[in-house]
Each structure stands twice: as structure tokens, then as C-alpha cells.
Amino acid sequence: MIQRKEFDKDLEELRSLLQQMSEHVTNALEGAVSALQHLDTTRAQEIVKADLRLNAMEDRIMEIGSKLIITQQPVAKDLRRIIVAFKISSDLERMGDLAIDVAKVTMRIQGQQLIKPLVDIPRMAEIVNVMIKESIVAYLDENTDLAYKMAQDDDQVDHLYSAMITELYTFLTEKPDALNQVMLLTLVGRYIERIADHATNIGESVVYLVTGKRPDLNQ
């Protein structure tokens, strides 16, 4: 009984850490896109520096989960809970890296003006941040319906990304001297689109946690 209480306590810490990681990522992405919109390099630099905290949380999750596997030898769903925590923390850490990549684009555009007001990028980021929040709620509540919703939201992000690419290349035919910034903004769209893929991965992990089978929601 004591061992089970300790096991449940450690599992709860894993859940709490994953929730904290998701909040860190949503704040980083929101801040990075805002920094880009306003070409605020100071804020962009702060986002880059804050990444160490996210890495520390991922390390703590690995430490707790490894200890549980070694000392408790969990099976069935208890083992899946730990495996899923590892996978989700990895996805969140990668999302954080991609948010930093967005912030770094602001630093590379420093001293310039944006070639056009940003429309699709903030909209993509808005949808993606909802995906991150809902994917973690799906994990905490073991809600497979919400997990499957990630695929629909990911499609929205893909469509926006495609529209953004088309618009930027059309813009480039009129103003070929804007090539460098067009390429950088294209990268930002790609970074955000990849974050959406990682949120979809979390949805897959939730379905695996509940059912023991992993679907491919990115198809």
C-alpha cells in the first residue's frame, strides 16, 4: 500500500511537470510571435534564454520515470503512463526548441522592417497554442475524443501554412529584393507547423495511454 502511494505521488509529479512544460511552451510561442510582429529583439532574447528551464523539467521527468521503472517494475497501463510521460516531454521539449527558432528569426531581421503585416503566422500560432493546451487536457483527463481533435486542428494549420507560402511567393515575384525575409518568414511558418505536428503526437500518445494502441493522427 505504501509503495502504491509513493508510485501515485510520483505519477502526479510527472503530470504536474508535463502541465508546466506545456505552459512554458505556449508562453514561449506566444512571446516569440509577438516579438516577431513588433521586431522586439529584447523579448526574443529572453525567450531563448528561458529554454534552460524547459530542459530541466524534461530531465526531471526522465529521472522520476526511470526510477519508477527500476524500483516499481510497473506493468500494463502503469507502464504506459510512464512511457507516455517520456514521449510527451520529448514532444514538448522539441516544441520549445521550435519556439526558440521563431524567436531567433526576429533577431535575424533586426534593423529591418517587415515586408508585410503578419496575418497567417499569428493565426497559426493561435490555433497551435490551443492545440498544446487541449492536448495536455486530453492527457490529464485521458480524453481520447479531445486527443483525436488534434488531427482536425492540424489540418487547419497545414492549410494556413500552404496559403502563407503561396502569398509570400506571389509577393516575391513583385519584390524579388525581399527574398531573404520571405525565406525567413517561410521558416517561421514551417516551425509553427512542426509544433502542430508535435501536439498531434501528444494526441496519439493519449490514445495509446487509454487503449494500448497508437493511431497515426498525422495522416
Short mmCIF file of C-alpha atoms in Angstrom, two decimals:
data_model
loop_
_atom_site.label_atom_id
_atom_site.label_comp_id
_atom_site.label_asym_id
_atom_site.label_seq_id
_atom_site.Cartn_x
_atom_site.Cartn_y
_atom_site.Cartn_z
CA MET A 1 0.00 0.00 0.00
CA ILE A 2 2.85 2.38 0.89
CA GLN A 3 4.60 1.57 -2.40
CA ARG A 4 1.40 2.33 -4.33
CA LYS A 5 1.02 5.68 -2.60
CA GLU A 6 4.60 6.57 -3.46
CA PHE A 7 4.04 5.42 -7.04
CA ASP A 8 0.90 7.55 -7.38
CA LYS A 9 2.70 10.54 -5.86
CA ASP A 10 5.49 10.25 -8.43
CA LEU A 11 2.97 9.85 -11.24
CA GLU A 12 1.25 13.01 -10.09
CA GLU A 13 4.57 14.86 -10.21
CA LEU A 14 5.04 13.66 -13.79
CA ARG A 15 1.59 15.02 -14.67
CA SER A 16 2.35 18.33 -12.99
CA LEU A 17 5.69 18.70 -14.76
CA LEU A 18 4.13 17.99 -18.15
CA GLN A 19 1.49 20.62 -17.48
CA GLN A 20 4.21 23.11 -16.53
CA MET A 21 6.15 22.27 -19.67
CA SER A 22 3.09 22.87 -21.84
CA GLU A 23 2.51 26.26 -20.20
CA HIS A 24 6.15 27.17 -20.80
CA VAL A 25 5.85 26.24 -24.49
CA THR A 26 2.62 28.18 -25.07
CA ASN A 27 4.12 31.25 -23.40
CA ALA A 28 7.29 30.89 -25.48
CA LEU A 29 5.40 30.57 -28.76
CA GLU A 30 3.06 33.44 -27.98
CA GLY A 31 6.01 35.61 -26.97
CA ALA A 32 8.09 34.63 -29.99
CA VAL A 33 5.32 35.50 -32.45
CA SER A 34 4.62 38.78 -30.66
CA ALA A 35 8.34 39.60 -30.74
CA LEU A 36 8.35 38.92 -34.48
CA GLN A 37 5.29 41.10 -35.10
CA HIS A 38 6.92 44.01 -33.28
CA LEU A 39 10.54 43.11 -34.14
CA ASP A 40 11.23 43.14 -30.40
CA THR A 41 14.69 41.60 -30.17
CA THR A 42 14.87 42.05 -26.40
CA ARG A 43 11.84 39.85 -25.88
CA ALA A 44 13.15 37.36 -28.42
CA GLN A 45 16.42 37.06 -26.49
CA GLU A 46 14.53 36.49 -23.22
CA ILE A 47 12.64 33.59 -24.81
CA VAL A 48 15.88 32.00 -25.98
CA LYS A 49 17.44 32.28 -22.52
CA ALA A 50 14.39 30.76 -20.79
CA ASP A 51 14.83 27.44 -22.59
CA LEU A 52 17.06 26.03 -19.83
CA ARG A 53 14.03 25.73 -17.53
CA LEU A 54 12.20 23.57 -20.06
CA ASN A 55 15.20 21.27 -20.41
CA ALA A 56 15.44 20.94 -16.63
CA MET A 57 11.80 19.84 -16.42
CA GLU A 58 12.33 17.22 -19.13
CA ASP A 59 15.38 15.91 -17.24
CA ARG A 60 13.33 15.66 -14.05
CA ILE A 61 10.63 13.67 -15.86
CA MET A 62 13.24 11.24 -17.17
CA GLU A 63 14.69 10.91 -13.67
CA ILE A 64 11.34 10.19 -11.99
CA GLY A 65 10.13 7.82 -14.71
CA SER A 66 13.38 5.85 -14.80
CA LYS A 67 13.31 5.47 -11.02
CA LEU A 68 9.73 4.16 -11.14
CA ILE A 69 10.55 1.60 -13.82
CA ILE A 70 13.60 0.34 -11.91
CA THR A 71 12.08 0.27 -8.43
CA GLN A 72 8.40 -0.49 -9.09
CA GLN A 73 8.57 -2.59 -12.27
CA PRO A 74 5.17 -1.33 -13.45
CA VAL A 75 3.10 -3.25 -15.98
CA ALA A 76 0.13 -2.63 -18.28
CA LYS A 77 -1.35 0.86 -18.00
CA ASP A 78 1.00 1.97 -15.23
CA LEU A 79 3.94 1.29 -17.52
CA ARG A 80 2.19 3.10 -20.39
CA ARG A 81 1.74 6.14 -18.14
CA ILE A 82 5.50 6.39 -17.72
CA ILE A 83 6.30 5.70 -21.37
CA VAL A 84 3.75 8.33 -22.42
CA ALA A 85 5.23 10.86 -19.99
CA PHE A 86 8.64 10.33 -21.62
CA LYS A 87 7.17 10.76 -25.12
CA ILE A 88 5.10 13.85 -24.28
CA SER A 89 8.02 15.53 -22.53
CA SER A 90 10.16 14.90 -25.62
CA ASP A 91 7.49 16.43 -27.87
CA LEU A 92 7.14 19.45 -25.59
CA GLU A 93 10.90 19.95 -25.45
CA ARG A 94 11.04 19.91 -29.25
CA MET A 95 8.17 22.40 -29.39
CA GLY A 96 10.15 24.66 -27.10
CA ASP A 97 13.14 24.43 -29.44
CA LEU A 98 10.94 25.39 -32.38
CA ALA A 99 9.51 28.37 -30.49
CA ILE A 100 13.10 29.48 -29.89
CA ASP A 101 13.77 29.12 -33.62
CA VAL A 102 10.89 31.57 -34.21
CA ALA A 103 12.43 33.99 -31.71
CA LYS A 104 15.81 33.72 -33.44
CA VAL A 105 14.25 34.82 -36.74
CA THR A 106 13.31 38.11 -35.05
CA MET A 107 16.95 38.55 -34.12
CA ARG A 108 17.99 37.87 -37.73
CA ILE A 109 15.54 40.50 -39.05
CA GLN A 110 16.85 43.09 -36.60
CA GLY A 111 17.26 46.51 -38.18
CA GLN A 112 14.76 45.82 -40.99
CA GLN A 113 11.06 46.48 -41.41
CA LEU A 114 8.62 43.65 -42.03
CA ILE A 115 7.84 43.32 -45.72
CA LYS A 116 4.14 42.98 -44.87
CA PRO A 117 1.87 42.79 -41.82
CA LEU A 118 1.77 39.28 -40.38
CA VAL A 119 -1.64 37.61 -40.64
CA ASP A 120 -1.31 33.85 -41.19
CA ILE A 121 1.59 33.37 -38.76
CA PRO A 122 -0.26 34.78 -35.69
CA ARG A 123 -3.38 32.81 -36.68
CA MET A 124 -1.36 29.60 -36.99
CA ALA A 125 0.25 30.25 -33.61
CA GLU A 126 -3.14 30.89 -32.03
CA ILE A 127 -4.51 27.55 -33.25
CA VAL A 128 -1.32 25.75 -32.23
CA ASN A 129 -1.40 27.16 -28.71
CA VAL A 130 -4.97 25.90 -28.33
CA MET A 131 -3.76 22.50 -29.58
CA ILE A 132 -1.00 22.40 -26.98
CA LYS A 133 -3.38 23.29 -24.16
CA GLU A 134 -6.04 20.83 -25.30
CA SER A 135 -3.54 18.02 -25.87
CA ILE A 136 -2.41 18.30 -22.25
CA VAL A 137 -6.01 18.43 -21.02
CA ALA A 138 -6.63 15.29 -23.09
CA TYR A 139 -3.65 13.67 -21.36
CA LEU A 140 -4.67 14.74 -17.85
CA ASP A 141 -8.29 13.66 -18.37
CA GLU A 142 -7.43 10.65 -20.60
CA ASN A 143 -9.90 12.10 -23.11
CA THR A 144 -9.49 10.34 -26.47
CA ASP A 145 -12.15 12.48 -28.19
CA LEU A 146 -10.09 15.58 -27.45
CA ALA A 147 -6.94 13.73 -28.50
CA TYR A 148 -8.43 12.92 -31.92
CA LYS A 149 -9.40 16.59 -32.34
CA MET A 150 -5.68 17.31 -32.76
CA ALA A 151 -5.83 15.89 -36.29
CA GLN A 152 -8.58 18.34 -37.33
CA ASP A 153 -6.73 21.29 -35.83
CA ASP A 154 -3.51 20.20 -37.50
CA ASP A 155 -5.29 20.28 -40.87
CA GLN A 156 -6.26 23.92 -40.23
CA VAL A 157 -2.64 24.80 -39.52
CA ASP A 158 -1.48 22.99 -42.68
CA HIS A 159 -3.99 24.93 -44.81
CA LEU A 160 -2.89 28.25 -43.32
CA TYR A 161 0.75 27.36 -43.89
CA SER A 162 0.05 26.48 -47.52
CA ALA A 163 -1.83 29.75 -48.05
CA MET A 164 1.02 31.69 -46.42
CA ILE A 165 3.61 30.09 -48.71
CA THR A 166 1.53 30.94 -51.79
CA GLU A 167 1.12 34.55 -50.69
CA LEU A 168 4.81 35.01 -49.87
CA TYR A 169 5.99 33.63 -53.20
CA THR A 170 3.47 35.80 -55.04
CA PHE A 171 4.85 38.76 -53.11
CA LEU A 172 8.35 37.70 -54.10
CA THR A 173 7.57 37.88 -57.83
CA GLU A 174 6.68 41.54 -57.34
CA LYS A 175 9.55 42.38 -54.99
CA PRO A 176 12.47 40.00 -55.59
CA ASP A 177 14.71 42.04 -53.29
CA ALA A 178 12.62 40.73 -50.36
CA LEU A 179 13.97 37.19 -50.86
CA ASN A 180 15.83 36.96 -47.54
CA GLN A 181 12.87 37.96 -45.41
CA VAL A 182 10.44 35.85 -47.44
CA MET A 183 12.62 32.82 -46.74
CA LEU A 184 12.82 33.66 -43.02
CA LEU A 185 9.05 34.06 -42.71
CA THR A 186 8.61 30.80 -44.60
CA LEU A 187 10.81 29.15 -41.98
CA VAL A 188 8.67 30.62 -39.18
CA GLY A 189 5.57 29.11 -40.76
CA ARG A 190 7.35 25.78 -41.01
CA TYR A 191 8.44 25.93 -37.35
CA ILE A 192 4.87 26.57 -36.20
CA GLU A 193 3.52 23.85 -38.49
CA ARG A 194 6.01 21.43 -36.91
CA ILE A 195 4.84 22.42 -33.41
CA ALA A 196 1.32 21.46 -34.50
CA ASP A 197 2.66 18.05 -35.57
CA HIS A 198 4.17 17.55 -32.11
CA ALA A 199 0.85 18.49 -30.48
CA THR A 200 -0.76 15.86 -32.70
CA ASN A 201 1.86 13.40 -31.48
CA ILE A 202 0.67 14.09 -27.93
CA GLY A 203 -2.85 13.24 -29.06
CA GLU A 204 -1.52 9.91 -30.35
CA SER A 205 0.19 9.30 -27.01
CA VAL A 206 -3.07 9.91 -25.17
CA VAL A 207 -4.90 7.36 -27.33
CA TYR A 208 -2.07 4.89 -26.71
CA LEU A 209 -2.28 5.52 -22.96
CA VAL A 210 -6.00 4.77 -22.89
CA THR A 211 -6.26 1.96 -25.46
CA GLY A 212 -2.78 0.46 -25.73
CA LYS A 213 -2.78 1.18 -29.48
CA ARG A 214 -1.14 4.16 -31.19
CA PRO A 215 -3.02 5.70 -34.13
CA ASP A 216 -1.38 7.89 -36.81
CA LEU A 217 -3.15 11.22 -36.44
CA ASN A 218 -0.69 12.96 -38.77
CA GLN A 219 -2.14 11.14 -41.77
#
